[in-house]
């Protein structure tokens, strides 16, 4: 076999490996009901429920944020993010979360906030310290 054939086979094998590893981290947009049913990692879009408490005590645990989110289907669930609370968190218009259901709670690994129109086109991205 020629060296060029061996090199071409190696390149194809590496490309297939990259495609397989990249496809494992693909998440889909979902809601709480679908996330509960399939148990896989998903993305949720929703709004902060402002009449429910936000649990964040930086003196006790600066990397614990608990809050309630209303998804696009109208279902409300508690969300836990193992990261510091972002500035202007309560003022966000919408929240995009990546994570999965753990019992009745949604364990988020990433959070993206859409800021109010005053800060048009600005987004805040938060990544959890916890490896999922």
Coordinates of N, CA and C in Angstrom, one line a residue:
X1 N 0.8 -1.2 0.0 CA 0.0 0.0 0.0 C 0.9 1.2 0.0
X2 N 0.5 2.2 -0.8 CA 1.3 3.5 -0.8 C 1.1 4.3 0.4
X3 N 2.1 5.1 0.7 CA 2.0 6.0 1.8 C 0.8 7.0 1.7
X4 N 0.5 7.4 0.5 CA -0.6 8.3 0.3 C -2.0 7.6 0.7
X5 N -2.1 6.4 0.4 CA -3.3 5.6 0.8 C -3.4 5.5 2.3
X6 N -2.3 5.2 2.9 CA -2.3 5.0 4.4 C -2.7 6.4 5.0
X7 N -2.1 7.5 4.5 CA -2.4 8.8 5.0 C -3.9 9.2 4.8
X8 N -4.4 8.8 3.7 CA -5.8 9.1 3.4 C -6.8 8.3 4.4
X9 N -6.4 7.1 4.6 CA -7.2 6.3 5.6 C -7.1 6.8 7.0
X10 N -6.0 7.3 7.4 CA -5.8 7.9 8.7 C -6.6 9.1 8.8
X11 N -6.6 10.0 7.8 CA -7.4 11.2 7.9 C -8.9 10.9 8.0
X12 N -9.3 10.0 7.2 CA -10.8 9.6 7.2 C -11.1 9.1 8.6
X13 N -10.2 8.3 9.2 CA -10.5 7.7 10.6 C -10.6 8.8 11.6
X14 N -9.7 9.8 11.5 CA -9.7 10.9 12.5 C -10.9 11.7 12.3
X15 N -11.3 12.0 11.1 CA -12.6 12.8 10.8 C -13.8 12.0 11.4
X16 N -13.9 10.7 11.2 CA -15.0 10.0 11.8 C -15.0 10.1 13.3
X17 N -13.8 10.0 13.9 CA -13.7 10.1 15.3 C -14.1 11.4 15.8
X18 N -13.8 12.5 15.1 CA -14.2 13.8 15.5 C -15.7 14.0 15.4
X19 N -16.3 13.5 14.4 CA -17.7 13.6 14.2 C -18.5 12.8 15.3
X20 N -18.0 11.7 15.6 CA -18.7 10.9 16.7 C -18.6 11.6 18.0
X21 N -17.4 12.1 18.4 CA -17.3 12.8 19.7 C -18.1 14.1 19.7
X22 N -18.2 14.8 18.6 CA -18.9 16.0 18.6 C -20.4 15.8 18.7
X23 N -20.9 14.7 18.1 CA -22.3 14.4 18.2 C -22.8 14.0 19.6
X24 N -21.9 13.6 20.5 CA -22.3 13.2 21.8 C -22.7 14.4 22.7
X25 N -22.2 15.6 22.3 CA -22.5 16.8 23.1 C -23.7 17.6 22.5
X26 N -24.4 17.1 21.6 CA -25.5 17.8 21.0 C -26.7 17.8 21.9
X27 N -27.2 19.0 22.2 CA -28.4 19.1 23.0 C -29.6 19.6 22.2
X28 N -30.8 19.4 22.6 CA -32.0 19.8 21.9 C -32.8 20.8 22.8
X29 N -33.5 21.7 22.2 CA -34.4 22.6 23.0 C -35.6 21.8 23.4
X30 N -36.0 22.0 24.6 CA -37.0 21.1 25.2 C -37.8 21.9 26.2
X31 N -38.7 21.2 27.0 CA -39.4 21.8 28.1 C -39.2 20.8 29.3
X32 N -39.7 21.2 30.4 CA -39.6 20.3 31.6 C -40.2 19.0 31.4
X33 N -41.3 18.9 30.8 CA -42.0 17.6 30.6 C -41.2 16.7 29.8
X34 N -40.7 17.2 28.6 CA -39.8 16.3 27.8 C -38.5 16.0 28.5
X35 N -37.9 16.9 29.2 CA -36.7 16.6 29.9 C -36.9 15.6 31.0
X36 N -38.0 15.5 31.6 CA -38.3 14.5 32.6 C -38.5 13.1 31.9
X37 N -39.1 13.1 30.8 CA -39.4 11.9 30.1 C -38.1 11.2 29.5
X38 N -37.3 12.0 28.9 CA -36.1 11.4 28.3 C -34.9 11.3 29.1
X39 N -34.8 12.1 30.2 CA -33.7 12.1 31.1 C -32.3 12.5 30.6
X40 N -32.3 13.0 29.4 CA -31.1 13.4 28.7 C -30.8 14.9 28.9
X41 N -29.6 15.3 28.5 CA -29.1 16.7 28.6 C -29.9 17.5 27.5
X42 N -30.5 18.6 28.0 CA -31.3 19.4 27.1 C -31.1 20.9 27.3
X43 N -31.6 21.7 26.5 CA -31.6 23.1 26.6 C -33.1 23.6 26.9
X44 N -33.3 24.5 27.9 CA -34.6 25.0 28.2 C -34.6 26.5 28.0
X45 N -35.7 27.1 27.6 CA -35.8 28.5 27.5 C -37.0 28.8 28.4
X46 N -36.8 29.8 29.2 CA -37.9 30.2 30.1 C -37.7 31.6 30.8
X47 N -38.6 31.9 31.7 CA -38.5 33.1 32.4 C -38.4 32.8 33.9
X48 N -37.7 33.7 34.6 CA -37.6 33.6 36.1 C -38.9 33.9 36.7
X49 N -39.4 33.0 37.6 CA -40.6 33.2 38.4 C -40.3 34.2 39.5
X50 N -40.7 35.4 39.4 CA -40.3 36.5 40.3 C -41.0 36.4 41.6
X51 N -42.1 35.7 41.7 CA -42.8 35.7 43.0 C -42.4 34.5 43.8
X52 N -41.4 33.7 43.4 CA -40.8 32.6 44.1 C -39.4 33.0 44.6
X53 N -39.0 32.4 45.7 CA -37.6 32.8 46.2 C -36.5 32.4 45.3
X54 N -35.4 33.3 45.3 CA -34.2 32.9 44.7 C -33.2 32.6 45.9
X55 N -32.7 31.4 45.9 CA -31.8 30.9 46.9 C -30.4 31.1 46.5
X56 N -29.7 32.1 47.2 CA -28.3 32.4 46.9 C -27.8 33.0 48.2
X57 N -26.8 32.4 48.8 CA -26.2 32.9 50.0 C -24.7 32.8 49.8
X58 N -24.0 33.8 49.4 CA -22.6 33.7 49.0 C -21.7 33.4 50.2
X59 N -22.2 33.7 51.4 CA -21.4 33.3 52.6 C -21.4 31.9 52.9
X60 N -22.6 31.3 52.7 CA -22.8 29.8 53.0 C -22.2 29.0 51.8
X61 N -22.6 29.3 50.6 CA -22.1 28.5 49.4 C -22.2 29.5 48.2
X62 N -21.0 30.1 47.8 CA -21.1 31.0 46.7 C -21.4 30.4 45.3
X63 N -21.3 29.1 45.3 CA -21.5 28.3 44.0 C -22.8 27.5 44.1
X64 N -23.9 28.1 44.7 CA -25.2 27.5 44.7 C -26.2 28.5 44.4
X65 N -26.9 28.3 43.3 CA -28.0 29.3 43.0 C -29.3 28.4 42.7
X66 N -30.3 28.6 43.5 CA -31.6 27.9 43.3 C -32.7 28.9 42.9
X67 N -33.5 28.7 41.9 CA -34.6 29.6 41.6 C -35.6 28.8 40.8
X68 N -36.7 29.4 40.5 CA -37.8 28.8 39.8 C -37.9 29.4 38.4
X69 N -38.1 28.5 37.4 CA -38.2 28.9 36.0 C -39.5 28.4 35.4
X70 N -40.1 29.3 34.7 CA -41.3 28.9 33.9 C -40.9 28.7 32.5
X71 N -41.1 27.4 32.0 CA -40.7 27.1 30.6 C -41.7 27.6 29.6
X72 N -41.4 27.4 28.3 CA -42.3 27.9 27.3 C -43.6 27.3 27.2
X73 N -43.7 26.1 27.9 CA -45.0 25.4 27.9 C -45.8 25.8 29.2
X74 N -45.3 26.7 30.0 CA -46.0 27.2 31.2 C -45.7 26.4 32.5
X75 N -44.9 25.4 32.4 CA -44.6 24.6 33.6 C -43.5 25.2 34.4
X76 N -43.7 25.2 35.8 CA -42.7 25.8 36.7 C -42.0 24.7 37.4
X77 N -40.7 24.8 37.5 CA -39.8 23.9 38.2 C -38.7 24.6 38.9
X78 N -38.2 24.0 39.9 CA -37.0 24.6 40.6 C -35.7 24.2 39.7
X79 N -34.8 25.2 39.6 CA -33.6 25.0 38.9 C -32.4 25.2 39.9
X80 N -31.4 24.3 39.8 CA -30.2 24.5 40.6 C -29.0 24.6 39.7
X81 N -28.3 25.7 39.9 CA -27.1 26.0 39.1 C -25.9 26.1 40.1
X82 N -24.9 25.3 39.9 CA -23.7 25.4 40.8 C -22.7 26.4 40.3
X83 N -23.1 27.6 40.5 CA -22.2 28.8 40.1 C -22.7 30.0 40.8
X84 N -21.9 31.1 40.8 CA -22.3 32.3 41.4 C -23.5 33.0 40.7
X85 N -24.3 33.7 41.4 CA -25.4 34.4 40.8 C -24.9 35.6 39.9
X86 N -25.3 35.6 38.7 CA -24.9 36.7 37.8 C -25.5 38.1 38.2
X87 N -24.8 39.1 37.9 CA -25.3 40.5 38.2 C -26.5 40.7 37.3
X88 N -27.5 41.3 37.9 CA -28.8 41.6 37.2 C -29.6 40.4 36.8
X89 N -29.4 39.3 37.6 CA -30.0 38.0 37.3 C -31.6 38.2 37.4
X90 N -32.0 38.9 38.4 CA -33.5 39.1 38.6 C -34.1 40.0 37.5
X91 N -33.3 40.7 36.7 CA -33.8 41.6 35.7 C -33.8 41.0 34.3
X92 N -33.4 39.8 34.2 CA -33.3 39.1 32.9 C -34.7 38.9 32.3
X93 N -34.7 39.1 31.0 CA -36.0 38.9 30.2 C -36.3 37.4 30.0
X94 N -35.2 36.7 29.7 CA -35.4 35.2 29.5 C -34.0 34.5 29.8
X95 N -34.2 33.2 30.1 CA -33.0 32.4 30.5 C -33.0 31.2 29.7
X96 N -31.8 30.9 29.2 CA -31.5 29.6 28.4 C -30.6 28.8 29.3
X97 N -31.1 27.6 29.7 CA -30.4 26.7 30.5 C -30.0 25.4 29.8
X98 N -28.8 24.9 30.1 CA -28.4 23.6 29.6 C -28.2 22.7 30.8
X99 N -28.8 21.5 30.8 CA -28.7 20.6 31.9 C -29.6 19.4 31.8
X100 N -30.0 18.8 32.9 CA -30.9 17.7 32.9 C -31.7 17.6 34.2
X101 N -32.8 16.9 34.1 CA -33.6 16.7 35.3 C -32.9 15.8 36.3
X102 N -33.0 16.1 37.6 CA -32.5 15.3 38.7 C -33.7 15.2 39.7
X103 N -34.5 14.2 39.5 CA -35.7 14.1 40.4 C -36.7 15.2 39.9
X104 N -37.2 16.0 40.9 CA -38.1 17.1 40.5 C -37.4 18.4 40.1
X105 N -36.1 18.5 40.3 CA -35.3 19.7 40.0 C -34.6 19.6 38.7
X106 N -34.3 20.7 38.1 CA -33.5 20.8 36.9 C -32.1 21.2 37.3
X107 N -31.1 20.3 37.1 CA -29.7 20.7 37.4 C -29.1 21.3 36.2
X108 N -28.8 22.6 36.2 CA -28.2 23.3 35.1 C -26.7 23.3 35.2
X109 N -26.1 23.1 34.0 CA -24.6 23.2 34.0 C -24.2 24.5 33.3
X110 N -25.1 25.1 32.5 CA -24.8 26.4 31.8 C -26.1 27.3 31.9
X111 N -25.9 28.6 31.9 CA -27.0 29.5 31.9 C -26.6 30.7 31.0
X112 N -27.5 31.1 30.2 CA -27.4 32.3 29.3 C -28.6 33.2 29.6
X113 N -28.3 34.4 30.0 CA -29.3 35.4 30.3 C -29.5 36.4 29.2
X114 N -30.7 36.7 28.8 CA -31.0 37.8 27.9 C -31.3 39.0 28.7
X115 N -30.5 40.0 28.6 CA -30.7 41.2 29.4 C -31.8 42.1 29.0
X116 N -32.3 42.9 29.8 CA -33.4 43.8 29.5 C -33.0 44.7 28.3
X117 N -34.0 45.3 27.6 CA -33.8 46.1 26.4 C -32.9 47.3 26.7
X118 N -32.8 47.7 28.0 CA -31.8 48.8 28.3 C -30.4 48.4 27.9
X119 N -30.1 47.1 28.0 CA -28.8 46.6 27.6 C -28.9 45.8 26.3
X120 N -29.6 46.3 25.3 CA -29.9 45.6 24.1 C -28.7 44.9 23.5
X121 N -28.9 43.7 23.1 CA -27.9 42.8 22.4 C -26.8 42.4 23.4
X122 N -27.0 42.5 24.7 CA -26.0 42.0 25.6 C -26.5 40.7 26.2
X123 N -25.7 39.8 26.3 CA -26.1 38.5 27.0 C -25.0 38.2 28.0
X124 N -25.4 37.5 29.1 CA -24.5 37.1 30.1 C -24.5 35.5 30.1
X125 N -23.3 35.0 30.0 CA -23.1 33.5 30.0 C -22.5 33.0 31.3
X126 N -23.1 32.1 31.9 CA -22.6 31.5 33.2 C -22.4 30.0 33.0
X127 N -21.2 29.5 33.4 CA -20.9 28.1 33.3 C -20.7 27.6 34.7
X128 N -21.4 26.5 35.0 CA -21.3 25.8 36.3 C -19.9 25.3 36.5
X129 N -19.5 25.3 37.8 CA -18.2 24.8 38.2 C -18.2 23.2 38.2
X130 N -19.4 22.7 38.4 CA -19.6 21.2 38.4 C -19.5 20.7 37.1
X131 N -18.7 19.6 36.9 CA -18.6 18.9 35.6 C -19.7 17.9 35.5
X132 N -20.5 18.0 34.3 CA -21.6 17.1 34.1 C -21.3 16.1 33.1

